[in-house]
CSV table of C-alpha atoms in Angstrom, one decimal:
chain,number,residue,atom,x,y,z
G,34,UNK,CA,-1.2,5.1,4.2
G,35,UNK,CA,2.2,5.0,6.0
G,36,UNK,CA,3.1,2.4,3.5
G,37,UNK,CA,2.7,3.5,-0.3
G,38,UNK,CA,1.0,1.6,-2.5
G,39,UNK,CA,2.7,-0.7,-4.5
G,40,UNK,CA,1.8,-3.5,-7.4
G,41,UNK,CA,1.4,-7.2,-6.5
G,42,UNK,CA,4.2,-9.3,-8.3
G,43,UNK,CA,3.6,-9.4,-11.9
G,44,UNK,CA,-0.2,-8.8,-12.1
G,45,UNK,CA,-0.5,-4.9,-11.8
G,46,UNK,CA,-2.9,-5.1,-8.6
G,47,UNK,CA,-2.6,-1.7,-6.5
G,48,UNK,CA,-1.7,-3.3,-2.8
G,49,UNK,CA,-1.8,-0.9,0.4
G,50,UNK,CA,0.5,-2.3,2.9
G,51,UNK,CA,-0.9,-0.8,6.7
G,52,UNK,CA,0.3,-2.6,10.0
G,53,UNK,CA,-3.2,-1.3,11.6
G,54,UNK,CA,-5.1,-2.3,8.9
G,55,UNK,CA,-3.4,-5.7,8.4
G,56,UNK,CA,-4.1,-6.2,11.9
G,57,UNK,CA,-7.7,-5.5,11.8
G,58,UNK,CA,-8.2,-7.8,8.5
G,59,UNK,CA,-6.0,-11.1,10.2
G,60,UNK,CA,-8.3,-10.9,13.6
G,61,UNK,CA,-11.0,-11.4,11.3
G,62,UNK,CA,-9.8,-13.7,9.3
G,63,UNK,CA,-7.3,-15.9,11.0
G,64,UNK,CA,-10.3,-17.7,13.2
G,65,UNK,CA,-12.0,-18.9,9.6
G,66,UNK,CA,-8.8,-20.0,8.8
G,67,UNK,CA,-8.1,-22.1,11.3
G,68,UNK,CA,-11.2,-23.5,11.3
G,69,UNK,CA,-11.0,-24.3,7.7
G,70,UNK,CA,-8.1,-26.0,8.8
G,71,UNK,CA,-5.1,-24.4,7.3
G,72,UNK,CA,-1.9,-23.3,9.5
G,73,UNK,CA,-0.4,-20.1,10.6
G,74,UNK,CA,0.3,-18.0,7.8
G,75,UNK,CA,-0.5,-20.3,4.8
G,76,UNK,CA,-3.1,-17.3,3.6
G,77,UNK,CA,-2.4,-14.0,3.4
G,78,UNK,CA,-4.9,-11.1,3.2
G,79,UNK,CA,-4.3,-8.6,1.1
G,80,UNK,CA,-5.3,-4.9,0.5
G,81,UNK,CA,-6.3,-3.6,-3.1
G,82,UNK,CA,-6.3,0.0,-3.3
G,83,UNK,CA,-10.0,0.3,-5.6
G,84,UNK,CA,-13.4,2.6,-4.4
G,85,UNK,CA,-15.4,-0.4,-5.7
G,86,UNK,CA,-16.9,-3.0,-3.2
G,87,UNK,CA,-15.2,-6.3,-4.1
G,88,UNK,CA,-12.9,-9.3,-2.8
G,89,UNK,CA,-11.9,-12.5,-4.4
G,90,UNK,CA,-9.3,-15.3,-5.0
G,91,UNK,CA,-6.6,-16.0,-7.1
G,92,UNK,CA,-4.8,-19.0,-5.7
G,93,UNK,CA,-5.3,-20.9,-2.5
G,94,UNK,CA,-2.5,-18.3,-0.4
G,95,UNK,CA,-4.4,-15.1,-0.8
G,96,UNK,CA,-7.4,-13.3,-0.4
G,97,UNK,CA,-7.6,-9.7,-1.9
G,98,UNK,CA,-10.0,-7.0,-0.4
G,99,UNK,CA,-10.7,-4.0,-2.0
G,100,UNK,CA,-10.7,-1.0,-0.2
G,101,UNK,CA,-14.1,0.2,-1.1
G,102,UNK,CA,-15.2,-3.2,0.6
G,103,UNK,CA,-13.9,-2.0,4.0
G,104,UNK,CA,-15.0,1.7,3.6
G,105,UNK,CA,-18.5,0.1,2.9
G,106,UNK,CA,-19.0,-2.4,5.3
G,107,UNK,CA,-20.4,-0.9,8.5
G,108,UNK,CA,-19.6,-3.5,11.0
G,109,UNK,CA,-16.8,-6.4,11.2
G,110,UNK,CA,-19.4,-8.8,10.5
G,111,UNK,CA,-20.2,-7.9,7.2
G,112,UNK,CA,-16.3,-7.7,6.0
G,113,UNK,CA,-15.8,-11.4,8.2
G,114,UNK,CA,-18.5,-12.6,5.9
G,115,UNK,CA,-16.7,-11.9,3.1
G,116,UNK,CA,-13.8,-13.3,3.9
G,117,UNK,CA,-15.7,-16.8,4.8
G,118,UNK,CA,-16.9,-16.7,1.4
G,119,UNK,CA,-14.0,-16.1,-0.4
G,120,UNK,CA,-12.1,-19.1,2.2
G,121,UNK,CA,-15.1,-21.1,1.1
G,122,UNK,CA,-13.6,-20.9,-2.0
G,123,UNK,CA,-10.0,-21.6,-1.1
G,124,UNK,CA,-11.9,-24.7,0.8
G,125,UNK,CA,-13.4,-26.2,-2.1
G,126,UNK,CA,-10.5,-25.7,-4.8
G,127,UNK,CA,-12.4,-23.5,-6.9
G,128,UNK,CA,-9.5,-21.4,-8.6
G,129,UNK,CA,-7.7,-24.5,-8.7
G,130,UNK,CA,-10.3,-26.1,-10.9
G,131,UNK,CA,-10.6,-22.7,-13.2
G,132,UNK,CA,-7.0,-23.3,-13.6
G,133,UNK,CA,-7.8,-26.8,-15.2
G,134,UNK,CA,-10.6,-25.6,-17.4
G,135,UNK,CA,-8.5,-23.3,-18.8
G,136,UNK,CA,-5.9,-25.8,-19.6
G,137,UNK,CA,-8.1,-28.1,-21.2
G,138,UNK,CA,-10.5,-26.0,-23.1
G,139,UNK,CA,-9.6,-25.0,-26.9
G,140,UNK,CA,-10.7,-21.3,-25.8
G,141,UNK,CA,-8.2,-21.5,-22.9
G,142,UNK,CA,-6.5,-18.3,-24.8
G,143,UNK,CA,-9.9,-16.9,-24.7
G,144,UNK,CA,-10.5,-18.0,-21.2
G,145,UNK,CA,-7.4,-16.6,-20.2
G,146,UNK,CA,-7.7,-13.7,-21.3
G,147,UNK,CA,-11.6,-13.2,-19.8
G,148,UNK,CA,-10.8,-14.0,-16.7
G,149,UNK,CA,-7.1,-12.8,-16.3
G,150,UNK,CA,-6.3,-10.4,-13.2
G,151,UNK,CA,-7.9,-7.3,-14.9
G,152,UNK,CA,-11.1,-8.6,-15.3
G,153,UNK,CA,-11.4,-10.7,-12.3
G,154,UNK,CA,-10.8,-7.7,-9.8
G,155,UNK,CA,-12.9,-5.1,-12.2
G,156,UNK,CA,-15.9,-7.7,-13.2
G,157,UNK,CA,-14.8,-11.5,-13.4
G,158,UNK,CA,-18.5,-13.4,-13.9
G,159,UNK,CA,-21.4,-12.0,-14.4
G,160,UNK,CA,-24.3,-13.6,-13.6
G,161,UNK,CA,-25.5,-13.1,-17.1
G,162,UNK,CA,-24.9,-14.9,-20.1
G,163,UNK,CA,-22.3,-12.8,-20.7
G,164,UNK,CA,-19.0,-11.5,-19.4
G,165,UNK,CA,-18.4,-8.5,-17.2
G,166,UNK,CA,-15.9,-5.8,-17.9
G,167,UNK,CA,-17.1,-2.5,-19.8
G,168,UNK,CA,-20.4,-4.8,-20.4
G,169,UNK,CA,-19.2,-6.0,-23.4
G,170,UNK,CA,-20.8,-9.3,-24.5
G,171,UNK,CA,-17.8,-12.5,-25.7
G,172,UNK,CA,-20.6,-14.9,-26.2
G,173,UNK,CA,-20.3,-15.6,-30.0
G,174,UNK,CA,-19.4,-18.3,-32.2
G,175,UNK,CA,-18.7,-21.7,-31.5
G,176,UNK,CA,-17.3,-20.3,-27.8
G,177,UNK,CA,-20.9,-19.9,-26.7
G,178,UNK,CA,-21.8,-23.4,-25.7
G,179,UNK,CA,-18.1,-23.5,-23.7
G,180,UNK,CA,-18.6,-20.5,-22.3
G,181,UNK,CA,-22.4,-21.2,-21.0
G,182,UNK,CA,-21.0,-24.5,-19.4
G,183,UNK,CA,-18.6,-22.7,-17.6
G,184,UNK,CA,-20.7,-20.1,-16.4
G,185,UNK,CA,-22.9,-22.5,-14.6
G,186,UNK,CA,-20.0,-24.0,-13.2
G,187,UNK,CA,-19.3,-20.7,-11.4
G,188,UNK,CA,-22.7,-20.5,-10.2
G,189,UNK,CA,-22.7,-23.8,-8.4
G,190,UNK,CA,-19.1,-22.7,-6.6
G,191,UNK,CA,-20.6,-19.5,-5.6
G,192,UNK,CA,-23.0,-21.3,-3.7
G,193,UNK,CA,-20.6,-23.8,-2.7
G,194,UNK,CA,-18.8,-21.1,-1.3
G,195,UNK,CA,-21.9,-19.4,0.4
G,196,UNK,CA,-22.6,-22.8,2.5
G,197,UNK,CA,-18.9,-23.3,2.9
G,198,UNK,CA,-18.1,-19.7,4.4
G,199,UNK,CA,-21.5,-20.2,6.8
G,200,UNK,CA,-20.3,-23.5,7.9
G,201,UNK,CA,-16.9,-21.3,9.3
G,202,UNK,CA,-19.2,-18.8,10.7
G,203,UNK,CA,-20.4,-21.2,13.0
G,204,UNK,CA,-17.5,-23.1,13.9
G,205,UNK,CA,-16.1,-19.4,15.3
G,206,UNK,CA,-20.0,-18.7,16.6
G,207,UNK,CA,-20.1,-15.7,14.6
G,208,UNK,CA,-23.6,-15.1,12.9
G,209,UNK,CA,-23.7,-14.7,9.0
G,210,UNK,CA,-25.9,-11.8,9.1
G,211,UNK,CA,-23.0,-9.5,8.1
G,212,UNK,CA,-22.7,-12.0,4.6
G,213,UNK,CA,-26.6,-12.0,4.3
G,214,UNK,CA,-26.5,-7.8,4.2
G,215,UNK,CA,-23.5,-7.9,1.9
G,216,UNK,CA,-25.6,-9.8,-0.7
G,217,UNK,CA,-28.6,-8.2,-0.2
G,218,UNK,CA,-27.2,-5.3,-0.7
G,219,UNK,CA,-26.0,-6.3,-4.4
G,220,UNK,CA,-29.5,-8.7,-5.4
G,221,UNK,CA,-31.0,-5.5,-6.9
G,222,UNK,CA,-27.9,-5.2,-9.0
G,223,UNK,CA,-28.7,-8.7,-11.0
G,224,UNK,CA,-31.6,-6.7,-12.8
G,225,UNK,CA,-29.2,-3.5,-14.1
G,226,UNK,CA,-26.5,-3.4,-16.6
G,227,UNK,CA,-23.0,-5.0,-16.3
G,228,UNK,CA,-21.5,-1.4,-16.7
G,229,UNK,CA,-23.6,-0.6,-13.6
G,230,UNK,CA,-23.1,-3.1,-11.4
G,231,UNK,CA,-20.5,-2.9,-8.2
G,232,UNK,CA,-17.1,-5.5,-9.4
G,233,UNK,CA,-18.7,-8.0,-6.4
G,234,UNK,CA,-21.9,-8.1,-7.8
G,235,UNK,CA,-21.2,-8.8,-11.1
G,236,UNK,CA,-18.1,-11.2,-9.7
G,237,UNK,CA,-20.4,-12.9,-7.4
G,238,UNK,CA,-23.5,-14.0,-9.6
G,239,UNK,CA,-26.6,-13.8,-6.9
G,240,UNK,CA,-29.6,-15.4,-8.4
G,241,UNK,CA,-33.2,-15.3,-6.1
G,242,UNK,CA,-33.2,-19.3,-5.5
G,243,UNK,CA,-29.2,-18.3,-3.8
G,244,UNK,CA,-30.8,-15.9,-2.1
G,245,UNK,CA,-33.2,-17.8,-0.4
G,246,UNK,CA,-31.6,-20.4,0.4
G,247,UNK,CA,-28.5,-18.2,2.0
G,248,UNK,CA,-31.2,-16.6,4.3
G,249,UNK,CA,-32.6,-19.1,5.7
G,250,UNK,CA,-29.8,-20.8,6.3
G,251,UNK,CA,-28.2,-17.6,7.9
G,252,UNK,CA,-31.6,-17.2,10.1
G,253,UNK,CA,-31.5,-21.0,11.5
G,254,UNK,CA,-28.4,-20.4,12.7
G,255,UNK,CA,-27.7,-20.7,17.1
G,256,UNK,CA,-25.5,-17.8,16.3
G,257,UNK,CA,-27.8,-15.4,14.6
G,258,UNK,CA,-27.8,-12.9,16.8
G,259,UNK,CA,-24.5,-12.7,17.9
G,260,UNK,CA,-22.5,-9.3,17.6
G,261,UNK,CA,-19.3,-7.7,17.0
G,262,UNK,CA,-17.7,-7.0,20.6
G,263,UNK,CA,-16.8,-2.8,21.0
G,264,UNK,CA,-13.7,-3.0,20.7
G,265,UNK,CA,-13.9,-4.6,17.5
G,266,UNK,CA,-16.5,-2.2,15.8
G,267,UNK,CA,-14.3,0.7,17.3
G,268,UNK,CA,-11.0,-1.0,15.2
G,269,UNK,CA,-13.0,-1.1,12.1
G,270,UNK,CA,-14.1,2.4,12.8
G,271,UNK,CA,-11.0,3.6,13.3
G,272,UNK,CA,-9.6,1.5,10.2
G,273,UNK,CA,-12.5,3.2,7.8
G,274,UNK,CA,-11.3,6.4,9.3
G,275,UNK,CA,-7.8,5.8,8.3
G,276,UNK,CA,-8.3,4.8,4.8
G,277,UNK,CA,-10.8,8.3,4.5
G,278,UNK,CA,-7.9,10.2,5.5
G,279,UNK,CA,-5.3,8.9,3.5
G,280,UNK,CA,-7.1,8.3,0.3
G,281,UNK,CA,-10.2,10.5,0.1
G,282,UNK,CA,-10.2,13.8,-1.0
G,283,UNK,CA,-10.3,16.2,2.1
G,284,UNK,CA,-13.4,18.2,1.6
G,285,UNK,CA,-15.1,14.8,1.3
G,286,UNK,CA,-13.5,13.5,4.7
G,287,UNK,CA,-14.5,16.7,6.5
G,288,UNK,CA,-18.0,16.1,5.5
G,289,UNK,CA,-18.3,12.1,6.1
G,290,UNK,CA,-16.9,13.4,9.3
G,291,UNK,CA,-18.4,17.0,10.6
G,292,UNK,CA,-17.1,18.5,13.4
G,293,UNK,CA,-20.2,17.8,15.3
G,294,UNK,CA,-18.8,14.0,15.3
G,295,UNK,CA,-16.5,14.1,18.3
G,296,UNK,CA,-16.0,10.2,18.3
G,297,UNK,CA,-11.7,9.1,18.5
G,298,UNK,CA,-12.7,7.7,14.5
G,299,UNK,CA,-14.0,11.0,13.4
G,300,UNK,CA,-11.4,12.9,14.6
G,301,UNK,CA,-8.8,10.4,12.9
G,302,UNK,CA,-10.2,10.7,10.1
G,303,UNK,CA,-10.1,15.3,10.0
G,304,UNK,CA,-6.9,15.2,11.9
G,305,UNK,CA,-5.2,13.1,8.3
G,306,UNK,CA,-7.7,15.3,5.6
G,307,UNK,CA,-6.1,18.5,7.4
G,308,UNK,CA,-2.7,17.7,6.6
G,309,UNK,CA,-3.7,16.4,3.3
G,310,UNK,CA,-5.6,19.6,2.7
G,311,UNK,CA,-2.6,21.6,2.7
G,312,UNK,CA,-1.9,25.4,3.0
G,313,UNK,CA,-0.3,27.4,5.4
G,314,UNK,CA,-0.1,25.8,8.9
G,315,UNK,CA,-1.8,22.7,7.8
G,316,UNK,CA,0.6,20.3,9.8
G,317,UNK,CA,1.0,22.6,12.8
G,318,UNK,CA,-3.5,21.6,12.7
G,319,UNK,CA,-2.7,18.1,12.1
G,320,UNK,CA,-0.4,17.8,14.6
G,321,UNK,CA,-2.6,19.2,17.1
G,322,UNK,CA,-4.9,17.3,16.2
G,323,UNK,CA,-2.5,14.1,16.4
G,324,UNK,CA,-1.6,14.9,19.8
G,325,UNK,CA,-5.3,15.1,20.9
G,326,UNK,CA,-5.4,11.5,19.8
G,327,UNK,CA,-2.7,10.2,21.8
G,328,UNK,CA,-3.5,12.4,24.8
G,329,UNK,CA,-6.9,10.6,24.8
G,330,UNK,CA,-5.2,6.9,23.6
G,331,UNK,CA,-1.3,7.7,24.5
G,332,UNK,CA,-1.1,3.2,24.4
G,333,UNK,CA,-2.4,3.3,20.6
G,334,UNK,CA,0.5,2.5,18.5
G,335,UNK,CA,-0.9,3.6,15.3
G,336,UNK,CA,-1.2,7.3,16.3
G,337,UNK,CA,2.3,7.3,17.2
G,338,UNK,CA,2.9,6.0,13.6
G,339,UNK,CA,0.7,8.6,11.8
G,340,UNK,CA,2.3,11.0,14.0
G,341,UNK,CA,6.0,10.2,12.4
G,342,UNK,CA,4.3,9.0,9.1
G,343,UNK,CA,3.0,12.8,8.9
G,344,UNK,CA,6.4,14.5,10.1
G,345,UNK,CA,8.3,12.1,7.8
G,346,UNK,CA,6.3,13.4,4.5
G,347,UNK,CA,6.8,17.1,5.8
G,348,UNK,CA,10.2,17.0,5.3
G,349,UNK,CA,11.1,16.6,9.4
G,350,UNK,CA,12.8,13.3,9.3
G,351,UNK,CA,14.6,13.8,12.7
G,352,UNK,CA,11.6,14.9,14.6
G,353,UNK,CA,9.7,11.4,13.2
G,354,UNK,CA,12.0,8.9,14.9
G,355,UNK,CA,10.6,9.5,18.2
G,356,UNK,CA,7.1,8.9,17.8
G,357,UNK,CA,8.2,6.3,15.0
G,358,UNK,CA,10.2,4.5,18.2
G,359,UNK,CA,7.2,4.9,20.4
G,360,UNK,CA,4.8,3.1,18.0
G,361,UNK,CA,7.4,0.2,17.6
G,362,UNK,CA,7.5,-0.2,21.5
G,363,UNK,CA,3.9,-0.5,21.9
G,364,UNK,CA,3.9,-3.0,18.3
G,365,UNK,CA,6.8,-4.7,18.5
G,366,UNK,CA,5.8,-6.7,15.9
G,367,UNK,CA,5.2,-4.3,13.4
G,368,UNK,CA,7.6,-5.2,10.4
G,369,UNK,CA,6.1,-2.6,8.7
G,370,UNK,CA,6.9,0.5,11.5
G,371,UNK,CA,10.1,-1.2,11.8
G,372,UNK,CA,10.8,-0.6,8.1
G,373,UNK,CA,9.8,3.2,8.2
G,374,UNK,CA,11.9,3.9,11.6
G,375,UNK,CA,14.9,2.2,10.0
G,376,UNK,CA,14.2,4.9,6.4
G,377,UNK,CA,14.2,7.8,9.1
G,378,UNK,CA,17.4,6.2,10.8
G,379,UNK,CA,19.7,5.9,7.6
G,380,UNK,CA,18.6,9.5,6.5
G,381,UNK,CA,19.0,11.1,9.3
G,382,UNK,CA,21.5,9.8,11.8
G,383,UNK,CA,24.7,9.2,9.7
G,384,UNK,CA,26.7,6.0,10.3
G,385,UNK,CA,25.4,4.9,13.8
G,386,UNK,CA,21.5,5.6,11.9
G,387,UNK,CA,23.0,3.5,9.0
G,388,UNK,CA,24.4,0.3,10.9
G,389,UNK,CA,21.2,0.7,13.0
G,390,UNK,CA,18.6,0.9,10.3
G,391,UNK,CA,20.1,-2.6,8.9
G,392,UNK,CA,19.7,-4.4,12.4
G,393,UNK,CA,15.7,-3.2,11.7
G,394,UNK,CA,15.7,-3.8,7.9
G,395,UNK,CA,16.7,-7.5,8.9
G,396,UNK,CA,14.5,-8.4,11.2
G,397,UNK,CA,11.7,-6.9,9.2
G,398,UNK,CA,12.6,-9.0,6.6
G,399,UNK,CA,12.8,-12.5,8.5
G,400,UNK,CA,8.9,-11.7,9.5
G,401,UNK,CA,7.9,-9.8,6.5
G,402,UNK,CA,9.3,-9.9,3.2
G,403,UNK,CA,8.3,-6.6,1.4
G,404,UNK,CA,10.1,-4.7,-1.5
G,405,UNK,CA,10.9,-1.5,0.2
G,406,UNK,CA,12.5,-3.2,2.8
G,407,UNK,CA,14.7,-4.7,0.5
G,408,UNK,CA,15.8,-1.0,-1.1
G,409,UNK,CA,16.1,0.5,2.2
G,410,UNK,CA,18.4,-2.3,2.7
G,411,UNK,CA,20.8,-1.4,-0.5
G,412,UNK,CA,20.9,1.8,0.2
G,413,UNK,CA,22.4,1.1,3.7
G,414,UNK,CA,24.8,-1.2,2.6
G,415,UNK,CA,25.5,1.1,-0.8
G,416,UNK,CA,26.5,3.9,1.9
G,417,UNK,CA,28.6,1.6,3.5
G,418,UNK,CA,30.6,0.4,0.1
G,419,UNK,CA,29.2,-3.1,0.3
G,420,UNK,CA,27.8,-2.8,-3.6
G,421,UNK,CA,27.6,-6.9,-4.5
G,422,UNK,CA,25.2,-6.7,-0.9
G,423,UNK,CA,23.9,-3.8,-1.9
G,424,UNK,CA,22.8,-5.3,-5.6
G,425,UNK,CA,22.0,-8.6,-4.1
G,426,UNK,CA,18.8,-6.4,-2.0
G,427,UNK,CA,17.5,-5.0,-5.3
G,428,UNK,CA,17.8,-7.9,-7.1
G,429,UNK,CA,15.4,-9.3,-4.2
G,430,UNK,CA,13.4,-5.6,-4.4
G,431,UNK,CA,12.7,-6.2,-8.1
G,432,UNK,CA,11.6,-10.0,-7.5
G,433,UNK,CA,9.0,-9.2,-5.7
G,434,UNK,CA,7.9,-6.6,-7.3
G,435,UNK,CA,7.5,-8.9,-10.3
G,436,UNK,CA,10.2,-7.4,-12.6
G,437,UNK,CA,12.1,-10.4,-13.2
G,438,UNK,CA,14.1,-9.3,-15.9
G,439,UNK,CA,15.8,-6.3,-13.8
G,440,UNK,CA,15.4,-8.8,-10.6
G,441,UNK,CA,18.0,-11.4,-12.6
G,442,UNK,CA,20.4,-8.3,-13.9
G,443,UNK,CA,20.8,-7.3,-10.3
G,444,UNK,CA,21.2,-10.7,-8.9
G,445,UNK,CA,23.9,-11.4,-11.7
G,446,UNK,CA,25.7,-8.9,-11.4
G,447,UNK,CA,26.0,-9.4,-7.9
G,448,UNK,CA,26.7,-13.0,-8.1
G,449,UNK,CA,30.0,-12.6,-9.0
G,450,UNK,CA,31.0,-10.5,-5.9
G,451,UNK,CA,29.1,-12.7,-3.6
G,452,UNK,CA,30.9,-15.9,-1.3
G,453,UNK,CA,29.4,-18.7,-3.4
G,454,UNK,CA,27.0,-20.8,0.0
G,455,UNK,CA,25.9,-17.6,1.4
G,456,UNK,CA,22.1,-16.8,1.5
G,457,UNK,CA,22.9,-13.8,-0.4
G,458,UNK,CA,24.5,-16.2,-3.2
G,459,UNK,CA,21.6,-18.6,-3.2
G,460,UNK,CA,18.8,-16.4,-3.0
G,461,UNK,CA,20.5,-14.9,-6.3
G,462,UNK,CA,21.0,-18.0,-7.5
G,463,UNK,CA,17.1,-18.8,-7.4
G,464,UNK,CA,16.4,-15.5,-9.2
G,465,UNK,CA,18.7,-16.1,-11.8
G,466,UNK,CA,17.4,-19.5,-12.0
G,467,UNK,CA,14.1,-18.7,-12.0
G,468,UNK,CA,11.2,-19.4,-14.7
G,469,UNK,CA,8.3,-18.4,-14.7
G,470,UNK,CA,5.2,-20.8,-14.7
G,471,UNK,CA,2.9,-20.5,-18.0
């Protein structure tokens, strides 16, 4: 992606940060949202770099995708289904109340440990009597009558989730036929080993009664038959593309997408596994291939990105701020183009690039706050001889990337440079203040 992956806070999740991407995911999401009645922004969704089909919750402020979920799903629908099940959750409090359990249960350690982040993106539930992972069984003892208590629990939110997510599917009119073929697609898996099954199905227990009841309530609804509009299926398209380019091996791009496939995602998709497949004049090819894009979609910002995104990782900084400028033009929203452009700046365009690449880094970070932004940001001030700003920004980088023992060295050290009352100071002050919750 043009954004490398990076982990989640504290808990180790792979994340893929992607402006076009992103963008795809909140247009889907943000109507269920808002129907489920929570404001601008309050829920984020996030991209976890894993082949497996799976999405969940954590908290009520995120909902995690994988990325095997969207290179799966053939149509918005089926990925907007998701997501209503996974808000459904959110809705009716359900991590919240897993939370509690925990607390209160003698095998909370045990619990804990269970259903920690590991286990809940790479199994979580299983709709067996036992506990996904490698398909180990941790019934035993005197856990086992705990254990099956809380597994029923699970079972009733999953279905409260199902109804709940349909209910947002029709406020928006969309249909739930997309969440219908998701599960479908997993029932088979209830009857085959845990170290089998896909991390949703195992996650997302699917008994025949759930079934059942999901479909009909899917096929009484007025907006059944509704469908994804063109535009939309050619965004997803072109965001399965992407995510083939950039993370599939090439030979295996070139044949989800032969040259016989002359669609705008297809050639995405060979244009990225060309570069990626090296050798001599592979990003002359790309490039070429890059510029057919445009020439057929010159108002598409993210070509103009991949176009600098590809430059930039050949070593031709200079020649990337062009098309880097011309994506952020046609998104000027993009926090995330803004932060690469303002990279290419400081490395490339001496002191002018340098003052200019902060004016970027700082607006990115009022919209977006993201670690790399943050380093970018030290390093333009550490060029400049501002070190306690300088520290202040990787104090903030580490933070968030859940290092809070080298977030509160930086922040410390900085502290005694920075005017006490300045939002440098107190954002330092809050890291070296900070404990973390048990």
């Amino acid at each position: 992606m043009a954004s490398l992956p990076q982990d989640a806070s504290a808990q180790g999740v792979p994340l893929i940060r992607d402006t076009e991407i992103e963008n795809v995911l909140n247009d889907y999401a943000q109507p269920l949202f808002k129907a489920a009645g929570f404001g601008a922004g309050r829920i984020r969704m996030r991209i976890v770099q894993s082949d497996a089909f799976n999405a969940f919750v954590l908290d009520g402020k995120n909902v995690f995708v994988h990325t095997g979920t969207l290179m799966q799903a053939n149509t918005p629908n089926e990925v907007i289904g998701v997501i209503a099940h996974e808000t459904g959750h959110i809705t009716g409090g359900h991590m919240a109340a897993l939370r509690a359990r925990i607390a209160k249960d003698q095998t909370r350690a045990l619990l804990a440990q269970i259903l920690g982040i590991g286990l809940m993106v790479a199994g979580g539930v299983s709709g067996s009597d036992s506990l996904g992972g490698a398909g180990q069984g941790v019934m035993f003892g005197g856990n086992e009558v705990i254990m099956r208590s809380l597994l029923a629990e699970r079972r009733q939110q999953e279905s409260a989730a199902d109804q709940a997510g349909l209910t947002l599917l029709n406020a928006t009119r969309q249909s739930g036929r997309g969440m219908l073929t998701t599960f479908e697609r997993f029932a088979a898996q209830e009857y085959i080993s845990d170290a089998q099954k896909e991390a949703f199905a195992r996650s997302h227990p699917l008994s025949t009664d759930r079934l059942a009841r999901l479909r009909k309530l899917v096929e009484t609804s007025p907006h059944y038959g509704n469908k994804d509009s063109a535009e939309l299926q050619l965004r997803h398209d072109l965001m399965r593309a992407k995510l083939s380019g950039y993370l599939e091996k090439p030979q295996t791009v070139f044949n989800r997408y032969p040259t016989s496939d002359n669609s705008l995602p297809a050639r995405y998709a060979r244009a990225l596994a060309r570069f990626f497949q090296g050798g001599p004049g592979a990003l002359d090819a790309a490039m070429a291939q890059v510029d057919g894009l445009l020439a057929t979609r010159p108002d598409y910002p993210y070509f103009w990105e991949v176009k600098g995104d590809l430059l930039m990782r050949s070593g031709r900084t200079r020649d990337a701020i062009a098309p880097l400028r011309q994506a952020l033009k046609l998104a000027p929203n993009a926090s995330l183009i803004r932060v690469q452009l303002a990279g290419a700046l400081q490395e490339t365009q001496g002191e002018q690039g340098v003052n200019e690449s902060i004016t970027l880094l700082r607006k990115s970070l009022i919209e977006d706050e993201n670690p790399r932004a943050y380093r970018l940001l030290a390093n333009s001030y550490y060029k400049m001889g501002r070190r306690p700003e300088a520290d202040a920004m990787i104090a903030q980088a580490y933070f968030l990337e859940g290092n809070l023992k080298q977030a509160q060295l930086f922040a410390k050290r900085a502290q005694t440079k920075l005017r006490q009352g300045t939002p440098e100071w107190l954002k330092n002050d809050d890291i070296i203040n900070y404990k973390p919750q048990t």
